[in-house]
Amino acid sequence: MSAQQTIKVQLVRSPIGTKESHRATVRGLGLRKLNSVSELQDTPEVRGMINKIAYLVKVL
């Protein structure tokens, strides 16, 4: 079996002024401050969360 794939996400825009659900998604991805990076498992659920807030994050 191969190791689980991971994906790195960086918060590049502030979630201030965005919808509450988008702010909750940012926190759900483990991102706190600007330019913070979170390494997550590459699953369809995580991909959907990234897609929802694509204007706030950058995939590394």
Coordinates of C-alpha atoms in Angstrom, one line a residue:
M1 CA 0.0 0.0 0.0
S2 CA 1.2 3.5 -0.8
A3 CA 1.3 6.3 1.8
Q4 CA -1.6 8.7 2.0
Q5 CA -1.3 11.7 -0.3
T6 CA -1.2 15.1 1.3
I7 CA -1.9 18.6 0.1
K8 CA -0.5 21.9 1.4
V9 CA -2.8 24.9 1.6
Q10 CA -1.8 28.5 2.5
L11 CA -4.2 31.3 3.6
V12 CA -3.3 34.3 1.3
R13 CA -6.4 36.6 1.9
S14 CA -8.1 37.6 5.1
P15 CA -11.5 35.9 5.8
I16 CA -12.7 39.2 7.4
G17 CA -15.8 40.3 5.7
T18 CA -16.6 37.0 4.1
K19 CA -19.6 34.7 4.8
E20 CA -19.6 33.0 8.2
S21 CA -19.6 29.6 6.5
H22 CA -16.5 30.5 4.6
R23 CA -14.7 31.6 7.8
A24 CA -15.8 28.3 9.4
T25 CA -14.3 26.4 6.4
V26 CA -11.0 28.3 6.8
R27 CA -10.8 27.2 10.5
G28 CA -11.9 23.7 9.5
L29 CA -8.8 23.5 7.3
G30 CA -6.6 24.4 10.2
L31 CA -5.7 27.9 9.0
R32 CA -5.5 30.7 11.4
K33 CA -3.3 33.7 10.5
L34 CA -2.5 35.1 7.1
N35 CA 0.2 33.0 5.3
S36 CA -0.3 30.1 7.6
V37 CA 0.1 26.7 6.0
S38 CA -1.7 23.5 6.7
E39 CA -0.9 20.1 5.4
L40 CA -4.0 17.9 4.9
Q41 CA -4.9 14.5 3.5
D42 CA -5.9 14.7 -0.1
T43 CA -9.6 13.6 0.1
P44 CA -12.7 14.7 -1.8
E45 CA -14.0 16.4 1.3
V46 CA -10.8 18.5 1.7
R47 CA -10.8 19.3 -2.0
G48 CA -14.4 20.5 -1.7
M49 CA -13.5 22.8 1.2
I50 CA -10.6 24.2 -0.7
N51 CA -12.8 24.8 -3.8
K52 CA -15.4 26.6 -1.6
I53 CA -12.8 29.1 -0.4
A54 CA -10.5 29.1 -3.4
Y55 CA -10.4 32.9 -3.5
L56 CA -8.8 33.0 0.0
V57 CA -6.2 30.2 -0.3
K58 CA -3.3 29.0 -2.4
V59 CA -2.5 25.3 -2.9
L60 CA 1.3 24.8 -2.6

